[in-house]
Amino acid sequence: MNLIEFLKEKQLSILFHLLSLLIISCIFYLYNENGSLVIVINLISLFFFFIPLGIEYYQLKKYYDEIKNISKQIKEKTYIADIVEEPPFFSGKLFYNILKEATKDMNDCIFSLKNSQRDYNDYIELWVHEIKTPITALKLILSNHKTTENILIQEEILKIEGYVEQTLYYARSSTLNQDYRIETFTLETVVDLAIKSLSLSIIRANGNIHKDNLDLKVTSDSKWIVFILKQLIDNAIKYRHSSLKISFIAKKLENGTLLLISDNGIGIAAADIERIFNRGFTGTNGRNYVKSTGMGLYICKILSQKLGLQIGVDSQENIGTILKIYFPDKLKIFQ
């Protein structure tokens, strides 16, 4: 609040006070009173009018400036009513009490929603762990009876397993700071784990894998990186031309390490490039080639950001796609 705004708010009171002084002056003039006396009376009246106004302005400005400063400093704005003190002026007290009640109701609602979300996430995690048991049993049964039909069934079960895993990681993405283990490892370690997990699908796609310079070390959560790589490999398999060709190349940069995952697939339309990491976005390829949920790359983006990594894409239609993951040397997680 500045002085001009305060005076504009009080302009009606000021106008009526000045009008009253004018009327009083006219009355004194009609009764032939001394002009100097009229001036002195007006000055005294103005003095005792503007002094309380100045005090009120000082109180208001001090109080609202304090609220603005507190609001800038705290992240949880809903706690501001619990931090600021009750104002000394009546109108402020009324507003303060209303704000405090409204804030309490809002915080109660937020607390209830967070509890519901936590319960839901706990249920999803429990469901995922429970569903893995019959999936593993089916895989064992099929592996012991290798027929053409069973191999096809096993491939579909792997897809189910992939979607279940995607559900688990999405549920955990909001509580990543409670479920992470930061360590240093080579890129070859996580790339090999991701490839091994999807080996059957890669073989079915006649996959040709090229690796280069993956002995470079990075610092992150290996489990979450494997999941991200699996999502990228799975996309390369889905959107391949015929036989899959995929390469993993690492480069050491000045302040970090860059991992490039390249494929020879159908590429991404130029109009879709900017939106492929958006939640639920399937794009032209997702509609025309395979059924897509539009969640895989979205989850990869969320996890990368929370792990302090950067993920990007370059692509040309009918030529291929390059996914880039940047691992900074100085890791800043959960931003």
CSV table of C-alpha atoms in Angstrom, one decimal:
chain,number,residue,atom,x,y,z
A,1,MET,CA,0.0,0.0,0.0
A,2,ASN,CA,1.4,3.4,-0.9
A,3,LEU,CA,0.2,6.9,0.2
A,4,ILE,CA,-1.6,7.7,-3.1
A,5,GLU,CA,-3.6,4.5,-2.9
A,6,PHE,CA,-4.5,5.3,0.7
A,7,LEU,CA,-5.6,8.8,0.0
A,8,LYS,CA,-7.7,7.6,-2.9
A,9,GLU,CA,-9.4,5.2,-0.5
A,10,LYS,CA,-10.1,8.1,1.9
A,11,GLN,CA,-11.0,10.6,-0.7
A,12,LEU,CA,-14.7,10.7,0.3
A,13,SER,CA,-13.8,11.5,3.9
A,14,ILE,CA,-11.3,14.1,2.9
A,15,LEU,CA,-13.8,15.7,0.5
A,16,PHE,CA,-16.5,16.0,3.1
A,17,HIS,CA,-14.1,17.4,5.7
A,18,LEU,CA,-12.9,20.1,3.3
A,19,LEU,CA,-16.5,20.8,2.4
A,20,SER,CA,-17.4,21.2,6.1
A,21,LEU,CA,-14.5,23.6,6.6
A,22,LEU,CA,-15.7,25.6,3.6
A,23,ILE,CA,-19.3,25.8,5.0
A,24,ILE,CA,-17.9,26.8,8.5
A,25,SER,CA,-15.7,29.5,6.8
A,26,CYS,CA,-18.7,30.9,4.9
A,27,ILE,CA,-20.8,31.0,8.1
A,28,PHE,CA,-18.0,32.9,9.9
A,29,TYR,CA,-17.7,35.3,7.0
A,30,LEU,CA,-21.5,36.0,7.1
A,31,TYR,CA,-21.2,36.9,10.7
A,32,ASN,CA,-18.2,39.2,9.9
A,33,GLU,CA,-15.8,37.2,12.1
A,34,ASN,CA,-12.1,37.9,12.0
A,35,GLY,CA,-10.5,36.3,8.9
A,36,SER,CA,-7.3,35.3,10.8
A,37,LEU,CA,-9.4,33.4,13.3
A,38,VAL,CA,-11.1,31.5,10.6
A,39,ILE,CA,-7.8,30.5,9.1
A,40,VAL,CA,-6.5,29.4,12.5
A,41,ILE,CA,-9.6,27.3,13.2
A,42,ASN,CA,-9.3,25.7,9.8
A,43,LEU,CA,-5.7,24.8,10.3
A,44,ILE,CA,-6.3,23.3,13.7
A,45,SER,CA,-9.2,21.3,12.2
A,46,LEU,CA,-7.0,20.1,9.3
A,47,PHE,CA,-4.2,19.2,11.8
A,48,PHE,CA,-6.4,17.0,14.0
A,49,PHE,CA,-8.0,15.4,10.9
A,50,PHE,CA,-4.8,14.5,9.1
A,51,ILE,CA,-2.8,13.3,12.1
A,52,PRO,CA,-5.1,10.3,12.9
A,53,LEU,CA,-5.2,9.7,9.1
A,54,GLY,CA,-1.4,9.6,9.0
A,55,ILE,CA,-1.3,7.2,12.0
A,56,GLU,CA,-3.8,5.0,10.4
A,57,TYR,CA,-1.8,5.0,7.1
A,58,TYR,CA,1.4,4.1,9.1
A,59,GLN,CA,-0.4,1.1,10.8
A,60,LEU,CA,-1.9,-0.2,7.7
A,61,LYS,CA,1.3,0.1,5.7
A,62,LYS,CA,3.4,-1.5,8.4
A,63,TYR,CA,1.0,-4.4,8.7
A,64,TYR,CA,0.4,-5.1,5.1
A,65,ASP,CA,4.1,-4.8,4.2
A,66,GLU,CA,4.8,-7.4,6.9
A,67,ILE,CA,2.2,-9.7,5.3
A,68,LYS,CA,3.8,-9.3,1.9
A,69,ASN,CA,7.3,-10.0,3.2
A,70,ILE,CA,6.1,-13.2,5.0
A,71,SER,CA,4.2,-14.3,1.9
A,72,LYS,CA,7.4,-14.0,-0.2
A,73,GLN,CA,9.5,-16.0,2.3
A,74,ILE,CA,7.2,-19.0,2.9
A,75,LYS,CA,6.4,-21.7,0.4
A,76,GLU,CA,3.2,-23.0,2.0
A,77,LYS,CA,1.0,-19.9,1.6
A,78,THR,CA,-1.8,-21.6,3.4
A,79,TYR,CA,0.0,-21.1,6.7
A,80,ILE,CA,0.3,-17.4,6.4
A,81,ALA,CA,-2.7,-16.7,8.8
A,82,ASP,CA,-0.9,-18.7,11.5
A,83,ILE,CA,2.3,-16.7,11.2
A,84,VAL,CA,1.1,-13.1,10.9
A,85,GLU,CA,0.0,-11.3,14.1
A,86,GLU,CA,-3.5,-10.0,14.6
A,87,PRO,CA,-3.6,-6.3,13.4
A,88,PRO,CA,-4.3,-3.5,15.9
A,89,PHE,CA,-7.1,-1.9,13.9
A,90,PHE,CA,-10.7,-3.0,13.9
A,91,SER,CA,-11.3,-3.6,10.2
A,92,GLY,CA,-8.1,-5.6,10.1
A,93,LYS,CA,-9.1,-7.8,13.0
A,94,LEU,CA,-12.4,-8.6,11.4
A,95,PHE,CA,-10.6,-9.6,8.1
A,96,TYR,CA,-7.9,-11.5,10.1
A,97,ASN,CA,-10.4,-13.6,12.0
A,98,ILE,CA,-12.3,-14.5,8.7
A,99,LEU,CA,-9.0,-15.3,7.0
A,100,LYS,CA,-7.9,-17.5,9.9
A,101,GLU,CA,-11.2,-19.5,9.8
A,102,ALA,CA,-11.0,-19.9,6.0
A,103,THR,CA,-7.3,-20.9,6.2
A,104,LYS,CA,-8.1,-23.6,8.9
A,105,ASP,CA,-10.9,-25.0,6.7
A,106,MET,CA,-8.6,-25.1,3.7
A,107,ASN,CA,-5.7,-26.7,5.6
A,108,ASP,CA,-8.1,-29.3,7.0
A,109,CYS,CA,-9.3,-30.1,3.4
A,110,ILE,CA,-5.7,-30.3,2.1
A,111,PHE,CA,-4.7,-32.6,5.0
A,112,SER,CA,-7.7,-34.9,4.2
A,113,LEU,CA,-6.8,-34.9,0.5
A,114,LYS,CA,-3.2,-35.7,1.2
A,115,ASN,CA,-4.3,-38.6,3.4
A,116,SER,CA,-6.6,-39.9,0.7
A,117,GLN,CA,-3.8,-39.6,-1.9
A,118,ARG,CA,-1.4,-41.4,0.4
A,119,ASP,CA,-3.9,-44.2,1.0
A,120,TYR,CA,-4.5,-44.5,-2.7
A,121,ASN,CA,-0.8,-44.7,-3.5
A,122,ASP,CA,-0.3,-47.3,-0.8
A,123,TYR,CA,-3.2,-49.3,-2.3
A,124,ILE,CA,-1.7,-49.0,-5.8
A,125,GLU,CA,1.7,-50.2,-4.5
A,126,LEU,CA,0.1,-53.1,-2.7
A,127,TRP,CA,-1.9,-54.1,-5.8
A,128,VAL,CA,1.2,-53.9,-8.0
A,129,HIS,CA,3.1,-56.2,-5.6
A,130,GLU,CA,0.2,-58.6,-5.4
A,131,ILE,CA,-0.4,-58.7,-9.2
A,132,LYS,CA,3.3,-59.5,-9.8
A,133,THR,CA,2.9,-62.9,-8.2
A,134,PRO,CA,0.5,-64.4,-10.8
A,135,ILE,CA,2.4,-62.7,-13.6
A,136,THR,CA,5.6,-64.3,-12.5
A,137,ALA,CA,3.8,-67.7,-12.2
A,138,LEU,CA,2.5,-67.4,-15.7
A,139,LYS,CA,5.9,-66.6,-17.0
A,140,LEU,CA,7.4,-69.7,-15.4
A,141,ILE,CA,4.6,-71.9,-16.7
A,142,LEU,CA,5.1,-70.6,-20.3
A,143,SER,CA,8.9,-70.8,-20.1
A,144,ASN,CA,8.5,-74.6,-19.4
A,145,HIS,CA,6.2,-75.1,-22.4
A,146,LYS,CA,7.8,-73.3,-25.3
A,147,THR,CA,5.4,-73.3,-28.2
A,148,THR,CA,4.8,-70.6,-30.7
A,149,GLU,CA,1.5,-69.7,-29.1
A,150,ASN,CA,3.1,-69.6,-25.6
A,151,ILE,CA,5.9,-67.3,-26.8
A,152,LEU,CA,3.3,-64.9,-28.1
A,153,ILE,CA,1.4,-65.1,-24.8
A,154,GLN,CA,4.7,-64.5,-22.9
A,155,GLU,CA,5.3,-61.4,-25.0
A,156,GLU,CA,1.9,-60.0,-24.1
A,157,ILE,CA,2.5,-60.8,-20.4
A,158,LEU,CA,5.7,-58.8,-20.6
A,159,LYS,CA,3.6,-55.9,-21.9
A,160,ILE,CA,1.2,-56.3,-19.0
A,161,GLU,CA,4.2,-56.4,-16.6
A,162,GLY,CA,5.5,-53.2,-18.2
A,163,TYR,CA,2.2,-51.4,-17.7
A,164,VAL,CA,2.0,-52.6,-14.1
A,165,GLU,CA,5.5,-51.3,-13.5
A,166,GLN,CA,4.6,-48.0,-15.1
A,167,THR,CA,1.7,-47.7,-12.7
A,168,LEU,CA,3.9,-48.3,-9.7
A,169,TYR,CA,6.5,-45.8,-10.7
A,170,TYR,CA,3.9,-43.2,-11.5
A,171,ALA,CA,2.4,-43.7,-8.0
A,172,ARG,CA,5.8,-43.4,-6.4
A,173,SER,CA,6.8,-40.3,-8.4
A,174,SER,CA,5.0,-38.0,-5.9
A,175,THR,CA,7.0,-39.5,-3.0
A,176,LEU,CA,10.3,-40.0,-4.7
A,177,ASN,CA,12.2,-38.4,-1.8
A,178,GLN,CA,11.1,-41.3,0.4
A,179,ASP,CA,12.2,-44.0,-2.0
A,180,TYR,CA,15.5,-43.3,-3.6
A,181,ARG,CA,19.1,-44.4,-3.3
A,182,ILE,CA,21.7,-42.2,-4.9
A,183,GLU,CA,24.9,-44.0,-6.0
A,184,THR,CA,27.6,-43.8,-8.6
A,185,PHE,CA,27.5,-46.4,-11.4
A,186,THR,CA,28.5,-46.9,-15.0
A,187,LEU,CA,25.9,-46.2,-17.8
A,188,GLU,CA,26.7,-49.7,-19.2
A,189,THR,CA,25.3,-51.2,-15.9
A,190,VAL,CA,21.9,-49.7,-16.2
A,191,VAL,CA,21.7,-50.0,-20.0
A,192,ASP,CA,22.5,-53.8,-19.8
A,193,LEU,CA,19.8,-54.2,-17.1
A,194,ALA,CA,17.2,-52.5,-19.2
A,195,ILE,CA,18.1,-54.5,-22.3
A,196,LYS,CA,18.0,-57.8,-20.3
A,197,SER,CA,14.6,-57.0,-18.9
A,198,LEU,CA,13.2,-56.4,-22.4
A,199,SER,CA,15.3,-59.1,-24.2
A,200,LEU,CA,12.3,-61.1,-25.4
A,201,SER,CA,10.7,-58.1,-27.0
A,202,ILE,CA,14.0,-57.0,-28.5
A,203,ILE,CA,14.6,-60.5,-30.0
A,204,ARG,CA,11.0,-60.5,-31.4
A,205,ALA,CA,11.8,-57.2,-33.1
A,206,ASN,CA,15.0,-58.6,-34.6
A,207,GLY,CA,16.9,-56.0,-32.6
A,208,ASN,CA,20.4,-54.9,-33.3
A,209,ILE,CA,22.0,-53.1,-30.4
A,210,HIS,CA,25.0,-50.8,-30.5
A,211,LYS,CA,26.8,-49.5,-27.4
A,212,ASP,CA,29.7,-47.0,-27.2
A,213,ASN,CA,31.6,-45.3,-24.4
A,214,LEU,CA,29.2,-46.5,-21.7
A,215,ASP,CA,32.0,-47.0,-19.2
A,216,LEU,CA,31.4,-43.4,-18.1
A,217,LYS,CA,30.2,-43.1,-14.5
A,218,VAL,CA,27.1,-41.1,-13.4
A,219,THR,CA,25.5,-40.4,-10.1
A,220,SER,CA,21.8,-41.1,-9.7
A,221,ASP,CA,19.3,-43.8,-8.6
A,222,SER,CA,20.1,-46.8,-10.8
A,223,LYS,CA,16.7,-48.4,-10.3
A,224,TRP,CA,14.8,-45.4,-11.5
A,225,ILE,CA,17.2,-44.9,-14.4
A,226,VAL,CA,16.6,-48.5,-15.6
A,227,PHE,CA,12.9,-47.8,-15.6
A,228,ILE,CA,13.4,-44.7,-17.7
A,229,LEU,CA,15.6,-46.6,-20.2
A,230,LYS,CA,13.0,-49.4,-20.4
A,231,GLN,CA,10.3,-46.9,-21.3
A,232,LEU,CA,12.6,-45.5,-24.1
A,233,ILE,CA,13.5,-48.9,-25.4
A,234,ASP,CA,9.9,-50.0,-25.4
A,235,ASN,CA,8.9,-46.9,-27.4
A,236,ALA,CA,11.7,-47.8,-29.9
A,237,ILE,CA,10.3,-51.3,-30.3
A,238,LYS,CA,6.7,-50.0,-30.7
A,239,TYR,CA,7.6,-47.4,-33.3
A,240,ARG,CA,10.2,-49.3,-35.4
A,241,HIS,CA,10.1,-49.6,-39.1
A,242,SER,CA,10.9,-53.3,-39.5
A,243,SER,CA,14.0,-54.6,-37.7
A,244,LEU,CA,14.9,-52.6,-34.6
A,245,LYS,CA,18.2,-50.8,-34.6
A,246,ILE,CA,19.0,-49.0,-31.3
A,247,SER,CA,22.2,-47.4,-30.1
A,248,PHE,CA,23.4,-46.2,-26.7
A,249,ILE,CA,26.2,-43.7,-26.9
A,250,ALA,CA,27.6,-41.7,-24.0
A,251,LYS,CA,29.6,-38.4,-24.2
A,252,LYS,CA,31.5,-36.6,-21.4
A,253,LEU,CA,30.7,-32.9,-21.3
A,254,GLU,CA,32.2,-30.1,-19.3
A,255,ASN,CA,29.7,-30.3,-16.4
A,256,GLY,CA,28.1,-33.7,-16.9
A,257,THR,CA,27.5,-36.7,-19.0
A,258,LEU,CA,25.1,-37.1,-22.0
A,259,LEU,CA,23.5,-40.4,-22.9
A,260,LEU,CA,22.1,-40.6,-26.4
A,261,ILE,CA,19.5,-43.3,-27.2
A,262,SER,CA,19.0,-43.5,-31.0
A,263,ASP,CA,16.7,-45.7,-33.0
A,264,ASN,CA,15.8,-46.1,-36.7
A,265,GLY,CA,12.0,-45.9,-36.1
A,266,ILE,CA,9.3,-43.9,-37.8
A,267,GLY,CA,10.2,-40.7,-36.0
A,268,ILE,CA,8.0,-38.1,-34.5
A,269,ALA,CA,6.0,-35.5,-36.4
A,270,ALA,CA,7.4,-32.0,-36.1
A,271,ALA,CA,4.1,-30.7,-34.7
A,272,ASP,CA,4.3,-33.3,-31.9
A,273,ILE,CA,7.8,-32.8,-30.7
A,274,GLU,CA,7.0,-30.0,-28.2
A,275,ARG,CA,4.2,-32.1,-26.6
A,276,ILE,CA,5.5,-35.6,-26.4
A,277,PHE,CA,6.4,-35.3,-22.7
A,278,ASN,CA,2.9,-34.0,-21.8
A,279,ARG,CA,0.6,-36.2,-19.7
A,280,GLY,CA,-1.7,-38.4,-21.9
A,281,PHE,CA,-0.3,-37.0,-25.2
A,282,THR,CA,-0.2,-39.8,-27.8
A,283,GLY,CA,0.4,-37.8,-31.0
A,284,THR,CA,0.1,-38.9,-34.6
A,285,ASN,CA,2.1,-42.1,-34.1
A,286,GLY,CA,0.1,-43.1,-31.0
A,287,ARG,CA,-3.1,-42.9,-32.9
A,288,ASN,CA,-2.0,-44.3,-36.3
A,289,TYR,CA,0.4,-47.1,-35.4
A,290,VAL,CA,-0.1,-48.5,-31.9
A,291,LYS,CA,-2.4,-47.9,-29.0
A,292,SER,CA,-0.6,-45.6,-26.6
A,293,THR,CA,-1.5,-44.3,-23.1
A,294,GLY,CA,0.7,-41.2,-23.5
A,295,MET,CA,2.0,-41.8,-20.0
A,296,GLY,CA,5.5,-43.4,-20.5
A,297,LEU,CA,7.4,-40.3,-21.6
A,298,TYR,CA,5.4,-38.2,-19.2
A,299,ILE,CA,6.6,-40.3,-16.2
A,300,CYS,CA,10.2,-40.3,-17.6
A,301,LYS,CA,10.0,-36.5,-17.6
A,302,ILE,CA,8.7,-36.3,-14.0
A,303,LEU,CA,11.4,-38.8,-12.7
A,304,SER,CA,14.2,-37.0,-14.6
A,305,GLN,CA,13.2,-33.6,-13.1
A,306,LYS,CA,13.0,-35.0,-9.6
A,307,LEU,CA,16.4,-36.8,-10.0
A,308,GLY,CA,17.9,-33.5,-11.2
A,309,LEU,CA,18.4,-34.8,-14.8
A,310,GLN,CA,17.4,-33.3,-18.1
A,311,ILE,CA,15.7,-35.3,-20.8
A,312,GLY,CA,15.1,-34.1,-24.4
A,313,VAL,CA,14.4,-35.4,-27.9
A,314,ASP,CA,15.5,-34.9,-31.5
A,315,SER,CA,13.6,-36.6,-34.3
A,316,GLN,CA,12.9,-36.7,-38.0
A,317,GLU,CA,9.9,-38.5,-39.5
A,318,ASN,CA,10.9,-41.8,-41.3
A,319,ILE,CA,14.5,-41.5,-40.1
A,320,GLY,CA,14.5,-42.0,-36.4
A,321,THR,CA,14.5,-40.5,-32.9
A,322,ILE,CA,17.3,-39.6,-30.5
A,323,LEU,CA,16.4,-39.3,-26.8
A,324,LYS,CA,18.9,-37.4,-24.7
A,325,ILE,CA,19.5,-37.8,-20.9
A,326,TYR,CA,21.9,-35.4,-19.3
A,327,PHE,CA,23.5,-36.3,-16.0
A,328,PRO,CA,25.0,-33.3,-14.3
A,329,ASP,CA,28.2,-33.8,-12.2
A,330,LYS,CA,26.7,-31.8,-9.3
A,331,LEU,CA,23.4,-33.4,-8.6
A,332,LYS,CA,20.4,-31.5,-7.4
A,333,ILE,CA,17.4,-33.7,-6.7
A,334,PHE,CA,13.7,-33.1,-5.9
A,335,GLN,CA,13.5,-29.6,-7.3
